mmCIF file of C-alpha atoms in Angstrom:
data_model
loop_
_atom_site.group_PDB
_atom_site.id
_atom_site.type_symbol
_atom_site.label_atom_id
_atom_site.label_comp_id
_atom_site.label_asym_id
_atom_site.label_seq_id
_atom_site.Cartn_x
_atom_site.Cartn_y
_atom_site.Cartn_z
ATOM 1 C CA UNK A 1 0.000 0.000 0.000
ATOM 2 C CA UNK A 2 1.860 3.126 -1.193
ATOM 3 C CA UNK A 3 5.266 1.004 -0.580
ATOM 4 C CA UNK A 4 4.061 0.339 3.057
ATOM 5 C CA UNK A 5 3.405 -2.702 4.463
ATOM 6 C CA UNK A 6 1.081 -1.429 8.154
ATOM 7 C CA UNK A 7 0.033 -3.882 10.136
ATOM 8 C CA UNK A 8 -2.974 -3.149 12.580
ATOM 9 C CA UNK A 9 -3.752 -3.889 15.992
ATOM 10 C CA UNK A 10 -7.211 -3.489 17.478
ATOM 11 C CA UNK A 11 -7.592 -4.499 20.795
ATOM 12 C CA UNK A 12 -10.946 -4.028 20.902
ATOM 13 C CA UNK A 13 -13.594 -3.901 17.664
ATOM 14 C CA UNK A 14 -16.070 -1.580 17.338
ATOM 15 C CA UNK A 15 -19.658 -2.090 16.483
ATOM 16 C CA UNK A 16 -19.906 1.387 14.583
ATOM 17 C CA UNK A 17 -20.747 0.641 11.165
ATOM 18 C CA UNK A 18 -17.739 3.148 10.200
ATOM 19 C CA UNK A 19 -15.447 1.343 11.990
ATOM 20 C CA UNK A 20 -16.428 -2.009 11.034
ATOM 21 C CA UNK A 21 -16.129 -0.644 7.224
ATOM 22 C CA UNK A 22 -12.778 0.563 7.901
ATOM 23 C CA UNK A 23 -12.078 -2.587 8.990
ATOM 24 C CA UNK A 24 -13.371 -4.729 5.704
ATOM 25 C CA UNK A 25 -11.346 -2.143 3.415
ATOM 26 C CA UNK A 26 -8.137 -3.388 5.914
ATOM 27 C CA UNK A 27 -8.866 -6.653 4.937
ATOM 28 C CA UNK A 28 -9.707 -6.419 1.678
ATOM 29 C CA UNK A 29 -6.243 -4.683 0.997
ATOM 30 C CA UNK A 30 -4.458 -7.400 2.330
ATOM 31 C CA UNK A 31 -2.990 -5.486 5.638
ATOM 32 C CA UNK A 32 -2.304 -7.860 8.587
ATOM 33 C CA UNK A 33 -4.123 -7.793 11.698
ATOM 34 C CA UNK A 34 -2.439 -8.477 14.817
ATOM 35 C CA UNK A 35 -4.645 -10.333 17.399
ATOM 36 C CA UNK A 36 -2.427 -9.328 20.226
ATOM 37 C CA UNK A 37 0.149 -6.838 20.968
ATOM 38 C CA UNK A 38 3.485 -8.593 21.790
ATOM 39 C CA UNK A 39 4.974 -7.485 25.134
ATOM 40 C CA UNK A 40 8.311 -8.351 24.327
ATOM 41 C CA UNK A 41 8.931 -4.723 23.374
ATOM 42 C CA UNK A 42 12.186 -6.067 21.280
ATOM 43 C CA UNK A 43 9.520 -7.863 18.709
ATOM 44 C CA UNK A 44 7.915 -4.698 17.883
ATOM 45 C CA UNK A 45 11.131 -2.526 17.531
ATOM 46 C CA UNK A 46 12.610 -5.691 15.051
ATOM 47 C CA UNK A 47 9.726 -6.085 13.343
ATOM 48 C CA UNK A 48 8.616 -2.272 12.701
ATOM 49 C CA UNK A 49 10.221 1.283 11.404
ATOM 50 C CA UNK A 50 7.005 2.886 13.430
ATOM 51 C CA UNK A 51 3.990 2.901 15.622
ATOM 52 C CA UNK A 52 1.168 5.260 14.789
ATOM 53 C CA UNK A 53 -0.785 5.767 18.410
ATOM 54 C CA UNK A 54 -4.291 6.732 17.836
ATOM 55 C CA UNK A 55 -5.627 4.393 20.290
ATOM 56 C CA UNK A 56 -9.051 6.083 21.773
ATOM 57 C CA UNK A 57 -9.112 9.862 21.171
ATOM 58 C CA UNK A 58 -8.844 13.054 23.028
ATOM 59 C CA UNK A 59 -11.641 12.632 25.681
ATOM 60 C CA UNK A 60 -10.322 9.503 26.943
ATOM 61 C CA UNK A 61 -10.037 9.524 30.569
ATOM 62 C CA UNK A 62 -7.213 7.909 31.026
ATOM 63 C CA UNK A 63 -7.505 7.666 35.023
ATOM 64 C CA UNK A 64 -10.660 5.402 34.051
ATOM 65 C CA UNK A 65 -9.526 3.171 31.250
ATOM 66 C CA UNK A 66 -9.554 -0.294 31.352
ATOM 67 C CA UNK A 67 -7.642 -2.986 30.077
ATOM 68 C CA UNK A 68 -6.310 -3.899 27.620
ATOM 69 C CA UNK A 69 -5.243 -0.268 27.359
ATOM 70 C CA UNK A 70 -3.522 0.541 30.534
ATOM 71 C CA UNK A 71 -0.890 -2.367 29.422
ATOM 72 C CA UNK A 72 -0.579 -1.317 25.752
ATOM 73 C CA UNK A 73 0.222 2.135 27.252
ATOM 74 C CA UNK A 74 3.204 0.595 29.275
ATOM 75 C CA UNK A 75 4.252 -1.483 26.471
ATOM 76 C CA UNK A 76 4.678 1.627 23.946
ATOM 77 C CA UNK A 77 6.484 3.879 26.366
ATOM 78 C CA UNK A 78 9.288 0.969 26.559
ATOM 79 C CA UNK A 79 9.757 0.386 22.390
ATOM 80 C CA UNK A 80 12.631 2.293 20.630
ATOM 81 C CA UNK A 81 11.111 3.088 17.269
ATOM 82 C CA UNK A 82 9.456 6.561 16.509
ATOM 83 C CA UNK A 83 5.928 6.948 17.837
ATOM 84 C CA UNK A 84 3.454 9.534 15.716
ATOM 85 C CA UNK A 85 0.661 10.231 17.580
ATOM 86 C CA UNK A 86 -3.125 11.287 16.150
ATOM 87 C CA UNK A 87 -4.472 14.532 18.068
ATOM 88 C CA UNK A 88 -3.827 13.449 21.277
ATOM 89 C CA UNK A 89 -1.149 11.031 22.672
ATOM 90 C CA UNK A 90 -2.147 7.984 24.617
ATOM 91 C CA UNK A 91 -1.690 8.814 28.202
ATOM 92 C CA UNK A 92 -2.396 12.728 27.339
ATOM 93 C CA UNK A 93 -5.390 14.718 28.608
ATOM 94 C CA UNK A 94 -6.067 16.939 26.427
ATOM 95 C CA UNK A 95 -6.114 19.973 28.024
ATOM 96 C CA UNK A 96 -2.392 19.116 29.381
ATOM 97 C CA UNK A 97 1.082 16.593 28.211
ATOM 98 C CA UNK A 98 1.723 13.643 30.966
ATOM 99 C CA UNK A 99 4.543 12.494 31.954
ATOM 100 C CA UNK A 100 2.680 9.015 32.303
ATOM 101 C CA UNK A 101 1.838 9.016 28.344
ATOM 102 C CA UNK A 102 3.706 8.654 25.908
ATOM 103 C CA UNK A 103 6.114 10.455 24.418
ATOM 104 C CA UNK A 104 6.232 10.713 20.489
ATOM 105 C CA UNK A 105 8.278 12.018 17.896
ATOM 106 C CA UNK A 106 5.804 13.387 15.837
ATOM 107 C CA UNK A 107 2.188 14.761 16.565
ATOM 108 C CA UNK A 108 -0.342 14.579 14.027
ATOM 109 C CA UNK A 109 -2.725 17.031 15.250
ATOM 110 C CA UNK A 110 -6.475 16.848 13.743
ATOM 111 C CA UNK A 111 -8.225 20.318 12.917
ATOM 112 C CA UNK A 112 -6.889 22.530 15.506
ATOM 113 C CA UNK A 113 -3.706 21.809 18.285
ATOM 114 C CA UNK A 114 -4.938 20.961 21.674
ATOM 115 C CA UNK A 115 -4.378 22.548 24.608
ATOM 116 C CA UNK A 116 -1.758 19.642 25.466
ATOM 117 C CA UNK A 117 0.145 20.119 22.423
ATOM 118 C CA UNK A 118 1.565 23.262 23.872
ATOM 119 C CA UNK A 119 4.891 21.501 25.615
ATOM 120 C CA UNK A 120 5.263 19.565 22.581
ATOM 121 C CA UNK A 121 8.819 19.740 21.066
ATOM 122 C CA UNK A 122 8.641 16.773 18.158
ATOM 123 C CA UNK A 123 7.555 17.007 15.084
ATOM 124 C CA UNK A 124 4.238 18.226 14.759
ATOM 125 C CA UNK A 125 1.785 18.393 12.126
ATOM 126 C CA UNK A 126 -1.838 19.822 11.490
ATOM 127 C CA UNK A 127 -4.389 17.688 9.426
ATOM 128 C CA UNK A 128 -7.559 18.201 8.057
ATOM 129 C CA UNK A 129 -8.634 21.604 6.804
ATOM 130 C CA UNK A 130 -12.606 20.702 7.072
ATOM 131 C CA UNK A 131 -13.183 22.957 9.407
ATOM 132 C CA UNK A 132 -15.827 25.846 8.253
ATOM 133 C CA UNK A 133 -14.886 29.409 8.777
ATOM 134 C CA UNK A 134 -17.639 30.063 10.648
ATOM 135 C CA UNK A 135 -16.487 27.583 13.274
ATOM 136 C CA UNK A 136 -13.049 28.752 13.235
ATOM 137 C CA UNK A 137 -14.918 32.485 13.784
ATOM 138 C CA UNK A 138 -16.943 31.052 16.694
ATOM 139 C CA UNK A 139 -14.312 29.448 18.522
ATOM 140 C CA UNK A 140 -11.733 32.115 17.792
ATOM 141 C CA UNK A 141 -9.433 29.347 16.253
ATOM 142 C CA UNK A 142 -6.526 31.135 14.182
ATOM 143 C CA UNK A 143 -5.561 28.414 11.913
ATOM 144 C CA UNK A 144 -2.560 29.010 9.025
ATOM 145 C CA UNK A 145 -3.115 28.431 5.634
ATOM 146 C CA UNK A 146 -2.594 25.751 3.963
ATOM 147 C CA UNK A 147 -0.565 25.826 1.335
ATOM 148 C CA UNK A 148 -2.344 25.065 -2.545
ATOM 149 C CA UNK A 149 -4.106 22.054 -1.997
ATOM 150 C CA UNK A 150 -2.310 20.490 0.772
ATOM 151 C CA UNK A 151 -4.518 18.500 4.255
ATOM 152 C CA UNK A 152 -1.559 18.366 5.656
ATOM 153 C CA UNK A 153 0.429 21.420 7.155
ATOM 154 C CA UNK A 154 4.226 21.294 9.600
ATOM 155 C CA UNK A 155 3.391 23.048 12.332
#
């Protein structure tokens, strides 16, 4: 798939009809699905260049989560390849970083930065210019410009 090879691990599948869909398009591609994270850390670092976290989302309450996440948490602040988080990394609230989430090299966030993104000092990206004008106006968001016709914009 665009010279990648991903491989996906779900811990948990979803009975949203959007995620399910996403999930038959996985498989109909041909892209592995992991049943179970390995938590011999050195198997992922061998066997990968990268993790992309985008595990639950930005209002995850992390203080409240139950398994299996709490121990795919621990196992992904222990590998050694890059991390690039979605919006919010796993262990983040979103208002503020943690120091018991992760810690990524890059930050992918999704229509506007959160709050926690402040203290970031990776990589970090903004994805996803969707949002109407009038929302940006409402919410007093000053986004930058994205260049031509470019989703994607280094923050």
């Amino acid at each position: 798939m665009y010279e990648y090879e991903p491989t996906i691990y779900h811990p948990q599948r979803s009975s949203q009809s959007l995620h399910q869909d996403f999930t038959v398009q996985c498989e109909k591609m041909d892209i592995p699905s992991l049943s179970y994270l390995p938590t011999e850390v050195q198997l992922i670092n061998d066997a990968y260049n990268l993790v992309i976290d985008a595990m639950l989302g930005p209002d995850a309450d992390w203080a409240n989560i139950k398994e299996p996440y709490p121990g795919i948490l621990v196992t992904l602040k222990q590998i050694k390849i890059p991390i690039a988080s979605v919006d919010v990394p796993s262990g983040w609230d979103v208002e503020e970083a943690s120091e018991d989430g992760i810690n990524p090299e890059v930050l992918i966030s999704l229509t506007a930065p959160k709050k926690c993104a402040r203290g970031f000092s990776g990589k970090h990206f903004l994805a996803g210019r969707f949002l109407p004008y009038d929302i940006q106006k409402k919410y007093e968001l000053n986004l930058p410009d994205y260049p031509g016709t470019d989703c994607l914009l280094e923050l």
